[in-house]
Tab-separated table of N, CA and C in Angstrom:
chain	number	residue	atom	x	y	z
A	151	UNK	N	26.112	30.219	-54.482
A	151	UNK	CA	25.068	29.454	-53.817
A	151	UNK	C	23.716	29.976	-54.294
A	152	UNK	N	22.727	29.142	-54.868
A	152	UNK	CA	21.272	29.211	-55.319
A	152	UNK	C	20.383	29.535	-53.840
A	153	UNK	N	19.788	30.644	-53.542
A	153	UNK	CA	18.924	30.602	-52.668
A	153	UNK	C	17.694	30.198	-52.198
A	154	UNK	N	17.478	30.096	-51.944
A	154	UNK	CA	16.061	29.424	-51.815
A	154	UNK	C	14.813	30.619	-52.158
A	155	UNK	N	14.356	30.324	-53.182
A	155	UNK	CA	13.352	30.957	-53.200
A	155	UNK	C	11.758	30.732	-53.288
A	156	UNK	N	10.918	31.462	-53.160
A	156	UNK	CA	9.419	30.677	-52.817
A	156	UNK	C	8.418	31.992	-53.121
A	157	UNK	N	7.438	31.707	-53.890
A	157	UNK	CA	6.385	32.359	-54.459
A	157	UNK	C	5.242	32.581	-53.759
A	158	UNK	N	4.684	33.538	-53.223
A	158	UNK	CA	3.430	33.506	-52.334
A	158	UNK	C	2.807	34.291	-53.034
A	159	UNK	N	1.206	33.942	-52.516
A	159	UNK	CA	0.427	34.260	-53.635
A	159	UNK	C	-0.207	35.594	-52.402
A	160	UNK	N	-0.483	37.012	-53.045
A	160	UNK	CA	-0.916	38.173	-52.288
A	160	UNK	C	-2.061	38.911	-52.785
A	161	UNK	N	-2.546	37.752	-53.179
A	161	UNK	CA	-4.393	37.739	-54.097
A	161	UNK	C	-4.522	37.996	-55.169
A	162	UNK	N	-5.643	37.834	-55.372
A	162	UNK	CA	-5.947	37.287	-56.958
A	162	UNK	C	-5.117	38.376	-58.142
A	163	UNK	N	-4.427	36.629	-58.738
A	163	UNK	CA	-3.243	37.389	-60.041
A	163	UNK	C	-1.341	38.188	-59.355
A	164	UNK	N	-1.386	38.187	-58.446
A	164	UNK	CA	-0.372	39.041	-57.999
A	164	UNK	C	0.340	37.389	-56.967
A	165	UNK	N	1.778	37.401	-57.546
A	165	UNK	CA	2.577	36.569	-56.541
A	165	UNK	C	3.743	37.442	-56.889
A	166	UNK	N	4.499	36.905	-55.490
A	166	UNK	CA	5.348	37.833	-54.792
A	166	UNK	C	6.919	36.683	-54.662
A	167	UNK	N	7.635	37.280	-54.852
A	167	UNK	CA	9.017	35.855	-54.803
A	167	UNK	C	9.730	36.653	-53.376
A	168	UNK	N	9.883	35.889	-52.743
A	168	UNK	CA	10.282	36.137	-51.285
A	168	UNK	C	11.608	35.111	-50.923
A	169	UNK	N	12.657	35.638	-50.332
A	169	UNK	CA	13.902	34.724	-50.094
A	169	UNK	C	13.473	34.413	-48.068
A	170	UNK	N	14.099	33.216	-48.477
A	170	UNK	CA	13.264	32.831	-47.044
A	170	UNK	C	14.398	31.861	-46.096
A	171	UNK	N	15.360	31.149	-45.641
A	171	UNK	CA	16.239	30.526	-45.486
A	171	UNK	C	16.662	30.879	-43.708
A	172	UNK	N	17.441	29.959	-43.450
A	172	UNK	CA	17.873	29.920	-42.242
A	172	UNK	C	19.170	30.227	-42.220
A	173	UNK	N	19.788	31.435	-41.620
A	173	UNK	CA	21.157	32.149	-41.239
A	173	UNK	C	21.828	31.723	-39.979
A	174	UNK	N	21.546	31.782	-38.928
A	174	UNK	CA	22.656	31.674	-38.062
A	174	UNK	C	22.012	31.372	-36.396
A	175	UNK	N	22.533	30.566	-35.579
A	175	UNK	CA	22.172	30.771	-34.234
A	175	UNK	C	23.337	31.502	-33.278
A	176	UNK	N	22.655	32.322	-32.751
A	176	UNK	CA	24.241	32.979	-31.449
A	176	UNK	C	23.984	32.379	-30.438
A	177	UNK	N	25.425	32.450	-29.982
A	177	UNK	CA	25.855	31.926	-28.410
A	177	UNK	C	26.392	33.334	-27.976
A	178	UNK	N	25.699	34.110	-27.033
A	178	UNK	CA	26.626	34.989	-26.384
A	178	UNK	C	27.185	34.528	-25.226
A	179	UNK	N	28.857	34.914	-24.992
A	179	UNK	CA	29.865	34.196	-24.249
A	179	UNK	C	30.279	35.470	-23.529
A	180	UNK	N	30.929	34.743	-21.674
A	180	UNK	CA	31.555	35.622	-21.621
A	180	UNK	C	32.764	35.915	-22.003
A	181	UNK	N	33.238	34.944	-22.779
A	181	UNK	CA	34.879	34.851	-23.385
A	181	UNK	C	34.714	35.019	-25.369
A	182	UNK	N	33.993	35.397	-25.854
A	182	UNK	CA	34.079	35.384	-26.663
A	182	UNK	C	35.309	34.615	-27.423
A	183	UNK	N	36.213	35.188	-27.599
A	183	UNK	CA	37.426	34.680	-28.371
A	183	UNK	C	37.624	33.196	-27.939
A	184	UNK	N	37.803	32.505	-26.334
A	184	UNK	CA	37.963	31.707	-25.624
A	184	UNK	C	36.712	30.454	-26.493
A	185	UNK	N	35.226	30.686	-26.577
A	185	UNK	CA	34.668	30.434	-26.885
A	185	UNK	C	34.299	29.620	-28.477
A	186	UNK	N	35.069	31.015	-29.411
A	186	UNK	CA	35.342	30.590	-30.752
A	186	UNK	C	36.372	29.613	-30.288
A	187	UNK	N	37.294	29.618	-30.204
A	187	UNK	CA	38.287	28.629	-30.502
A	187	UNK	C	38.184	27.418	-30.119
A	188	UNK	N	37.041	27.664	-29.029
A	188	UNK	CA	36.748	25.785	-28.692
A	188	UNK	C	35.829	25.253	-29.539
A	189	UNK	N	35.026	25.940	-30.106
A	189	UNK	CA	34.303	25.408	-31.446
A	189	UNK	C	34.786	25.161	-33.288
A	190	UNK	N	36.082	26.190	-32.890
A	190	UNK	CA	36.829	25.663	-34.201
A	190	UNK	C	37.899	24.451	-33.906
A	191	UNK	N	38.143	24.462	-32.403
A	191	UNK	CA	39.308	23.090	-32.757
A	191	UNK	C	38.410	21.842	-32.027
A	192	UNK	N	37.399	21.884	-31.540
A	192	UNK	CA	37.004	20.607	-31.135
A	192	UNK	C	35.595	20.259	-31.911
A	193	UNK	N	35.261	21.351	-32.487
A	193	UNK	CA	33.651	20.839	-33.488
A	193	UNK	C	34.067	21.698	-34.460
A	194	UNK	N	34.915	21.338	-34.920
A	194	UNK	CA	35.458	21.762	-36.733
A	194	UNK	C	34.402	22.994	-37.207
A	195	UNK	N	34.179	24.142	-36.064
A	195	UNK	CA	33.512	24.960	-37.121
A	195	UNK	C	35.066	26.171	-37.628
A	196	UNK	N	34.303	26.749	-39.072
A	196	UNK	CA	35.239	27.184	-39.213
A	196	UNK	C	35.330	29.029	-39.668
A	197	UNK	N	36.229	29.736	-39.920
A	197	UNK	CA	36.281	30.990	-39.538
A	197	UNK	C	36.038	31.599	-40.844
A	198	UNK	N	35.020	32.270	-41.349
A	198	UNK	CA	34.666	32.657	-42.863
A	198	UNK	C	34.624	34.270	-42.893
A	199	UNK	N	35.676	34.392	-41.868
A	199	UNK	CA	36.161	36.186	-42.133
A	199	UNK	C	35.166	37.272	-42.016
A	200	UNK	N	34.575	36.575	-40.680
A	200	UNK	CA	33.210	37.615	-40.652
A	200	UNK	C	32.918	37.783	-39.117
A	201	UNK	N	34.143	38.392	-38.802
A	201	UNK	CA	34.468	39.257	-37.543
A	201	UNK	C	33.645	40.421	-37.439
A	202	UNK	N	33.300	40.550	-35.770
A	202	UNK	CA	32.140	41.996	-35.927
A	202	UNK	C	32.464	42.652	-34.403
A	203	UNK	N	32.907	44.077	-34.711
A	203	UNK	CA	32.575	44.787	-33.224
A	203	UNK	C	31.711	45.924	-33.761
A	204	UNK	N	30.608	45.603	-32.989
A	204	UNK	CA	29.615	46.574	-33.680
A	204	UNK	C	28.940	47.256	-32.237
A	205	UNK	N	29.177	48.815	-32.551
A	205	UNK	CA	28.154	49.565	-31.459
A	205	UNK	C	27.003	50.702	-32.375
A	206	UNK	N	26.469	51.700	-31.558
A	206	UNK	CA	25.597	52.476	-32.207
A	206	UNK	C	24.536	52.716	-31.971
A	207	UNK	N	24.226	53.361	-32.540
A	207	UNK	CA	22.607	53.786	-31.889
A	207	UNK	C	21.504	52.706	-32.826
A	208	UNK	N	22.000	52.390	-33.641
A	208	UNK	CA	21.165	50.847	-34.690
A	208	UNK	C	21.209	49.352	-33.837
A	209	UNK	N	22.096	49.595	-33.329
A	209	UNK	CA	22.805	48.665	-32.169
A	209	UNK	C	21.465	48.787	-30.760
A	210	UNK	N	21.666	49.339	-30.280
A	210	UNK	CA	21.299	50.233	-28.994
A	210	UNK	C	19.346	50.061	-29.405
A	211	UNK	N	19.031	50.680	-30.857
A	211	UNK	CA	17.740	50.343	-30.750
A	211	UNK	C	17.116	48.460	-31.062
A	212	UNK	N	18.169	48.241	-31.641
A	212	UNK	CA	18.036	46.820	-32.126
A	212	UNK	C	17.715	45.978	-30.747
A	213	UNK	N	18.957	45.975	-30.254
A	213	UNK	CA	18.761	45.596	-28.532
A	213	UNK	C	18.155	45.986	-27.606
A	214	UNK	N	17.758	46.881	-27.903
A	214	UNK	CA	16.844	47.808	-26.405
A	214	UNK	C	17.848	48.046	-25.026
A	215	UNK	N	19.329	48.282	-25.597
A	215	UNK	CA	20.109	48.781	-24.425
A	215	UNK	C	20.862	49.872	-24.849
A	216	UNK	N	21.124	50.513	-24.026
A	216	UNK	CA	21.946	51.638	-24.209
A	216	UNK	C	23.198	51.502	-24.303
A	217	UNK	N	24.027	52.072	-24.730
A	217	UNK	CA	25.485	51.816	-25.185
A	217	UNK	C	26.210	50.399	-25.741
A	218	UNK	N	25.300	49.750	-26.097
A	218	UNK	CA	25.187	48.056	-26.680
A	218	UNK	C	26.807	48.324	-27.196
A	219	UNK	N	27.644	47.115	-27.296
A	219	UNK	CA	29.002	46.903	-27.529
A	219	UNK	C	29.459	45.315	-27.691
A	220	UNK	N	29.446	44.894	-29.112
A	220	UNK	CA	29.475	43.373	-29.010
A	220	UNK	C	30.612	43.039	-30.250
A	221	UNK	N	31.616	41.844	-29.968
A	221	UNK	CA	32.484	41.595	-30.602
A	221	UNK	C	32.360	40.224	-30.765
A	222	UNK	N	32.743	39.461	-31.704
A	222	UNK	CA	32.627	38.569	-31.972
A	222	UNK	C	32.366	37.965	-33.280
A	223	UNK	N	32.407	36.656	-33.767
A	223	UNK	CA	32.928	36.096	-34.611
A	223	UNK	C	31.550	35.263	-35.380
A	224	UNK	N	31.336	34.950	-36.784
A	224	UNK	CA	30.071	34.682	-37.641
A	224	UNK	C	31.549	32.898	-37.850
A	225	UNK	N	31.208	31.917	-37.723
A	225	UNK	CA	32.242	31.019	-37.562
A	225	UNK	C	30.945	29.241	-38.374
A	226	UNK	N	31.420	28.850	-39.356
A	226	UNK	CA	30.810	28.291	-40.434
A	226	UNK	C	30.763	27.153	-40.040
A	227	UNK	N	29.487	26.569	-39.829
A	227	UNK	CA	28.964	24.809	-39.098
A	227	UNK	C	29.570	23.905	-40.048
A	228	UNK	N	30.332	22.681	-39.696
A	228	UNK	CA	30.496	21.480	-40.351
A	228	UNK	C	29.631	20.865	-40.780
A	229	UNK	N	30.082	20.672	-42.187
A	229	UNK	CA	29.761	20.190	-43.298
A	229	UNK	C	28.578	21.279	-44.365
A	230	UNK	N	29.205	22.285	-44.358
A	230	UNK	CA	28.294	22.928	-45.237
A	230	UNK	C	29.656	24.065	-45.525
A	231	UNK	N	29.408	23.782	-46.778
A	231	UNK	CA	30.655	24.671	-47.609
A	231	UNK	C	30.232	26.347	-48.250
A	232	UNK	N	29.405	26.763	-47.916
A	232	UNK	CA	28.892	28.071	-48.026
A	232	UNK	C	29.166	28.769	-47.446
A	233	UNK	N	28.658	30.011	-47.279
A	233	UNK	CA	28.946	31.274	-46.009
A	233	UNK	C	27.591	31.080	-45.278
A	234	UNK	N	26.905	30.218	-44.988
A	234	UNK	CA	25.651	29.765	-43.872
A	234	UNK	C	25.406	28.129	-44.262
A	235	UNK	N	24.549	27.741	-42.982
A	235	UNK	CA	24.611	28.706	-41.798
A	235	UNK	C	25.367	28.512	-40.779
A	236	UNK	N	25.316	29.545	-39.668
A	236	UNK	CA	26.823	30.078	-39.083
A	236	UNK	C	26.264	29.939	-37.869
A	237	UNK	N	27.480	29.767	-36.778
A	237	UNK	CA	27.642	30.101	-35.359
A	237	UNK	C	28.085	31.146	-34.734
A	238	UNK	N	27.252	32.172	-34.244
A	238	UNK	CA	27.655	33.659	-34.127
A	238	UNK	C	27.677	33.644	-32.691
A	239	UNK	N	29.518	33.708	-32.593
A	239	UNK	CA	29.469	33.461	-30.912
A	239	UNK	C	30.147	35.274	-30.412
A	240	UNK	N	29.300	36.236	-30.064
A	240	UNK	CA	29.823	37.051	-29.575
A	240	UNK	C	29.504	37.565	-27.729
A	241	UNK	N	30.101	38.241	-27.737
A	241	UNK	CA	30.369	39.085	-26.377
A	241	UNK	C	29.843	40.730	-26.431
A	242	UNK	N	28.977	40.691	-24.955
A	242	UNK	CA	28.488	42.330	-25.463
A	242	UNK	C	29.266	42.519	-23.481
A	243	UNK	N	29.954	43.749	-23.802
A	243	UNK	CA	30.884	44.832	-23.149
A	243	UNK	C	30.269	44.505	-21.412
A	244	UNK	N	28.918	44.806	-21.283
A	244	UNK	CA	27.929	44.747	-20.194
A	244	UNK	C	27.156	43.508	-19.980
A	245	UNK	N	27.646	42.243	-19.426
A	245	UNK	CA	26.593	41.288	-19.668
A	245	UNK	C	25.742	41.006	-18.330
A	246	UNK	N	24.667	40.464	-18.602
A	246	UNK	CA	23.783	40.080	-17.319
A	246	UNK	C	24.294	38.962	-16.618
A	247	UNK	N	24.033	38.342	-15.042
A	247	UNK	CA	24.589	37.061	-15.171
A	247	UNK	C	23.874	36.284	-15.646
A	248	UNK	N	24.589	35.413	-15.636
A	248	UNK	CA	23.927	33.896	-16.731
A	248	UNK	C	23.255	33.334	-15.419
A	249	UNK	N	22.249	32.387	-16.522
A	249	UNK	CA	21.730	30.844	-15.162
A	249	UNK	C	22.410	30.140	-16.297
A	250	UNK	N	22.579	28.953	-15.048
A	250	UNK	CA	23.044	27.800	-15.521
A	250	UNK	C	22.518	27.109	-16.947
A	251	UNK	N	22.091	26.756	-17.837
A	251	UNK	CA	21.698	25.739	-18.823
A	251	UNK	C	21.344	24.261	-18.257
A	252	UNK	N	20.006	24.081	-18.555
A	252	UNK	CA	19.297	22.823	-17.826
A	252	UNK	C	18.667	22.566	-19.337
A	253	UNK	N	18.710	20.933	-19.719
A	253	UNK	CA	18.262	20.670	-21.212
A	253	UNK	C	16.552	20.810	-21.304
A	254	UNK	N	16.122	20.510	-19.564
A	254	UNK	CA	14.253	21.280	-19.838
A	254	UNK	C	13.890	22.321	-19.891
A	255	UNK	N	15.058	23.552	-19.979
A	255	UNK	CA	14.526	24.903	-20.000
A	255	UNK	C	13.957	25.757	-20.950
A	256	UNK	N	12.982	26.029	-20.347
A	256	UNK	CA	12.252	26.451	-21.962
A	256	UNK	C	12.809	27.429	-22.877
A	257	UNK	N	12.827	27.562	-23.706
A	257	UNK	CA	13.914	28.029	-24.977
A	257	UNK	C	15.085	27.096	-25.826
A	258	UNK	N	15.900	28.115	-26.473
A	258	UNK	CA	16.931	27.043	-27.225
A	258	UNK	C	17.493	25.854	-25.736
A	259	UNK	N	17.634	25.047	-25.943
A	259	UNK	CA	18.053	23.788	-25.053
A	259	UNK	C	19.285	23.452	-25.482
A	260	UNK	N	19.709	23.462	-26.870
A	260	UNK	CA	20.879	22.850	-27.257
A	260	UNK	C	21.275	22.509	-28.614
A	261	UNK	N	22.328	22.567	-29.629
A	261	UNK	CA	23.210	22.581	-30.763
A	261	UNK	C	23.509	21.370	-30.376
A	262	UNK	N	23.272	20.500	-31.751
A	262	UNK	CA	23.460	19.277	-32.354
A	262	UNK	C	24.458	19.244	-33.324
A	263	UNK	N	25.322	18.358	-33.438
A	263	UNK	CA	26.405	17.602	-34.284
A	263	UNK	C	26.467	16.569	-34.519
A	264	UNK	N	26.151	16.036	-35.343
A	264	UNK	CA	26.647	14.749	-36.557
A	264	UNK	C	28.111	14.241	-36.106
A	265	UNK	N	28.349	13.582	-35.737
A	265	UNK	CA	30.172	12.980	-35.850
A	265	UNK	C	30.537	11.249	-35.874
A	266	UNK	N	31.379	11.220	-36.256
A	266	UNK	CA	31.960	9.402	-36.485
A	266	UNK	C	32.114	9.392	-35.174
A	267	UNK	N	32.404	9.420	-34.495
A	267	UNK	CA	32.461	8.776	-33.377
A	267	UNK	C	32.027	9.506	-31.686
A	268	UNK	N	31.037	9.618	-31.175
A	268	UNK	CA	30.829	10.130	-30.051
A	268	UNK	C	31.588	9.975	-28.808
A	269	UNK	N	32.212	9.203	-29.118
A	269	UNK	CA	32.862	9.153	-27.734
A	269	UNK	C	34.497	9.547	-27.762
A	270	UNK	N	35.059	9.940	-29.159
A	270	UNK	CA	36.299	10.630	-28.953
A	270	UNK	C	35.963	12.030	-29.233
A	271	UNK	N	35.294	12.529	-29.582
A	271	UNK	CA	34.352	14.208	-29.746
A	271	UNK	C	34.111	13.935	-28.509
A	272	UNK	N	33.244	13.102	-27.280
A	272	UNK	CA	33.241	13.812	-26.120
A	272	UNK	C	34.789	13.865	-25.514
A	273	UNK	N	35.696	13.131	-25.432
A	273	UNK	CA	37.078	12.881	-25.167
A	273	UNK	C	37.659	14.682	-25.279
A	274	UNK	N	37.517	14.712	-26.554
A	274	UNK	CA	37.850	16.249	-26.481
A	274	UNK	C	37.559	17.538	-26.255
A	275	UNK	N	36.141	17.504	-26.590
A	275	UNK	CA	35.200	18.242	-25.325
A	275	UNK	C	35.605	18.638	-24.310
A	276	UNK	N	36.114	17.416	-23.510
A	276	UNK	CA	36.545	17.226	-22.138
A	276	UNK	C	37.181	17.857	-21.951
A	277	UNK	N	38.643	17.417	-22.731
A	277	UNK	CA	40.344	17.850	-22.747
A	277	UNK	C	40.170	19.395	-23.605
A	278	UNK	N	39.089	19.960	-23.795
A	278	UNK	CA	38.506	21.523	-23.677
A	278	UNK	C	38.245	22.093	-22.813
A	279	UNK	N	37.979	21.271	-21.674
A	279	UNK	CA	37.547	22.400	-20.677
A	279	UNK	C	35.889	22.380	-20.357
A	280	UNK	N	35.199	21.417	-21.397
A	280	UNK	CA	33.901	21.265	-21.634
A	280	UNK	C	33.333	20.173	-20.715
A	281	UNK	N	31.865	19.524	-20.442
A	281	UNK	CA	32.090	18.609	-19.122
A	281	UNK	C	30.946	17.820	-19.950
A	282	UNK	N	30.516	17.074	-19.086
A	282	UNK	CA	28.985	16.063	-19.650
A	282	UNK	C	27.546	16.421	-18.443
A	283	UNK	N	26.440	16.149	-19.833
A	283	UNK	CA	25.040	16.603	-19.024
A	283	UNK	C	24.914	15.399	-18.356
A	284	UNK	N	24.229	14.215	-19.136
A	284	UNK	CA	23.845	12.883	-19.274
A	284	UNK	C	25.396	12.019	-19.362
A	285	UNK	N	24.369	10.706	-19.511
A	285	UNK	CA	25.155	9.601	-19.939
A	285	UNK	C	25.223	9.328	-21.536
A	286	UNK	N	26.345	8.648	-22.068
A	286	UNK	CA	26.155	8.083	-23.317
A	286	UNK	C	25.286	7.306	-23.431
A	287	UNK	N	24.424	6.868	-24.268
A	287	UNK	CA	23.175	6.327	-24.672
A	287	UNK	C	23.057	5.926	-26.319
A	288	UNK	N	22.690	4.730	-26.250
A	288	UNK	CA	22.343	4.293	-27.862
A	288	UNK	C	20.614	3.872	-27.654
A	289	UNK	N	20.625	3.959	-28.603
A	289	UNK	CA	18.819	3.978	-28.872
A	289	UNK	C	18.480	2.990	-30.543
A	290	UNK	N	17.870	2.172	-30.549
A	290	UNK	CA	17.490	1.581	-31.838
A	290	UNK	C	16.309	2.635	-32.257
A	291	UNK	N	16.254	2.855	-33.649
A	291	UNK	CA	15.451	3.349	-34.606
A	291	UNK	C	14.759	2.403	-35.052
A	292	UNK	N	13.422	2.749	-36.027
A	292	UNK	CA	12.831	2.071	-36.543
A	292	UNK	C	13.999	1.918	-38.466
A	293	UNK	N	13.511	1.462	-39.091
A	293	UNK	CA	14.048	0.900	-40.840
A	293	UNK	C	15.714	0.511	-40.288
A	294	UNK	N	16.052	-0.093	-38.975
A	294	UNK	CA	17.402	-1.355	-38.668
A	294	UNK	C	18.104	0.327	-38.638
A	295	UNK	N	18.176	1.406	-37.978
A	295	UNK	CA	19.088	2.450	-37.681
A	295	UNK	C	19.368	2.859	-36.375
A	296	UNK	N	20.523	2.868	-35.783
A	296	UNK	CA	20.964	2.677	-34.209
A	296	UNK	C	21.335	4.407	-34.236
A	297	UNK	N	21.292	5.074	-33.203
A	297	UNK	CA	22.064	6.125	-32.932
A	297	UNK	C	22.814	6.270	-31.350
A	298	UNK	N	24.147	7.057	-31.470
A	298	UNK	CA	24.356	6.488	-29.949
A	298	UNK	C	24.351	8.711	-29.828
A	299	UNK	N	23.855	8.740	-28.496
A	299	UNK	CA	23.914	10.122	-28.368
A	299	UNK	C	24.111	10.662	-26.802
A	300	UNK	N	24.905	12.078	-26.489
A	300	UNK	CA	25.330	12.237	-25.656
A	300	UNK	C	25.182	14.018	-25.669
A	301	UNK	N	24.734	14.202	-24.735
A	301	UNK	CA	25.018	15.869	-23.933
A	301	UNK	C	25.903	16.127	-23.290
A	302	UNK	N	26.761	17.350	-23.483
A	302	UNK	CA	27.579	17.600	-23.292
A	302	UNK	C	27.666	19.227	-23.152
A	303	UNK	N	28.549	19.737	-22.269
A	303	UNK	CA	28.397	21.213	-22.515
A	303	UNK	C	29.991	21.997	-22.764
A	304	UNK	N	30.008	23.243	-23.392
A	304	UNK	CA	31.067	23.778	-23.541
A	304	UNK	C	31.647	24.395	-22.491
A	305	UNK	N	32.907	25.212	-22.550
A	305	UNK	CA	33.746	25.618	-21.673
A	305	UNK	C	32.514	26.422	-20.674
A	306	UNK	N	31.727	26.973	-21.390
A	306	UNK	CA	30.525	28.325	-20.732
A	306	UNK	C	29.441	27.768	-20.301
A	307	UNK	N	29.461	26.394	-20.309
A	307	UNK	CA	27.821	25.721	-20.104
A	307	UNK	C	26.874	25.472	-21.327
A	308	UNK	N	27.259	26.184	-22.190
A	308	UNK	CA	26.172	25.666	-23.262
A	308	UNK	C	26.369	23.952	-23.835
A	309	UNK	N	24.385	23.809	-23.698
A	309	UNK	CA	24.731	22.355	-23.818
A	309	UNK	C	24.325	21.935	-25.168
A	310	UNK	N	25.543	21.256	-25.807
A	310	UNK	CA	25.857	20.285	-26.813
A	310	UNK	C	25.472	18.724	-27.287
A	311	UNK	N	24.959	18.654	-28.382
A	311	UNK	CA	24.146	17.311	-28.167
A	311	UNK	C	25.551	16.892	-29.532
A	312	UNK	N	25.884	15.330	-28.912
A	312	UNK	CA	26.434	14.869	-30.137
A	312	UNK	C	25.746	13.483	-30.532
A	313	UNK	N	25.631	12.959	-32.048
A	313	UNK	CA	25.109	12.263	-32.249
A	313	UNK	C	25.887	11.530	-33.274
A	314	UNK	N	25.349	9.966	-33.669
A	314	UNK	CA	26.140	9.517	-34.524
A	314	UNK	C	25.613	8.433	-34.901
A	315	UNK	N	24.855	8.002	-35.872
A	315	UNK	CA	23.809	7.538	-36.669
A	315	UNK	C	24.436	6.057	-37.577
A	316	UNK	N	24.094	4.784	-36.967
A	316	UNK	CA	24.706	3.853	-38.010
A	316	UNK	C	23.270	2.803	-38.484
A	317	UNK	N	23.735	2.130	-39.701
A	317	UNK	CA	22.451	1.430	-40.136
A	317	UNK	C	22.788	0.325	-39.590
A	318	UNK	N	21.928	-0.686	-39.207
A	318	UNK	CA	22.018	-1.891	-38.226
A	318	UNK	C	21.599	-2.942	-39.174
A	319	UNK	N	22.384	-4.012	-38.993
A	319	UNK	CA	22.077	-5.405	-40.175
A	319	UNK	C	20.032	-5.590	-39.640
A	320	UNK	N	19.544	-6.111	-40.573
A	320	UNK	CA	18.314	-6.466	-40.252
A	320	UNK	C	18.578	-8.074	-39.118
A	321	UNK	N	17.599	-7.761	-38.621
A	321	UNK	CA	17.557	-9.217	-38.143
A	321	UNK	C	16.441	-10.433	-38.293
């Protein structure tokens, strides 16, 4: 894989080549394992052998906790055939409790997917263990493009946006 690379200029006569790219978003779960597997059999991500139980004092300062302890899995988004970017769903030993996931809360809100059909991806969602935010909804685009889209959340609450994009005859 060609990386992305990009030239910045660090004043007069002197540029600098800098790798710059997007790696991975985490979900920390309290099921870790439970977690991966509902994202590899119901949103085709897939497992690129990049398992991690990592503790330490690199750990510990990284996080700003003491005895930090996290396991979990680097697991490869559909439709991209590389080693990124990835869904890093792990578990740390000590967790805080969770709040619920509300789609206005400020921060990450929610992971998007592309799929043929939204309404048998939510079907299985379901028959996961996973539930719904909203309603199904289609929306017209502008250049004749329809999308129908739906929230949804996983076994843990994290909420899931699925989407599914068709071009519409002109009229």
């Amino acid at each position: 894989m060609k990386l992305p690379i990009f030239i910045c200029h660090a004043g007069i006569g002197k540029e600098l080549l800098i790798l710059f790219r997007y790696v991975h978003t985490n979900i920390i779960a309290k099921d870790a394992r439970l977690l991966i597997d509902f994202y590899k059999k119901v949103l085709h991500c897939k497992s690129i052998s990049e398992s991690r139980d990592l503790s330490g004092e690199w750990l510990d300062q990284l996080t700003s906790l003491n005895g930090a302890h996290i396991r979990g899995e680097h697991l490869l988004l559909p439709g991209y055939e590389d080693a990124h970017p990835t869904l890093e769903i792990f578990s740390y030993d000590e967790m805080k409790q969770s709040v619920s996931a509300e789609i206005n809360r400020p921060g990450i809100a929610h992971i998007a997917f592309e799929v043929d059909d939204v309404e048998t991806t939510l079907a299985e969602i379901l028959k996961a263990g996973g539930s719904t935010v909203g309603e199904l909804v289609t929306a017209e685009y502008p250049n004749n493009r329809t999308a129908v889209f739906i929230y949804a959340q996983d076994p843990e609450g994290n909420i899931i946006e699925l989407q599914s994009w068709m071009q519409t005859p002109e009229r």
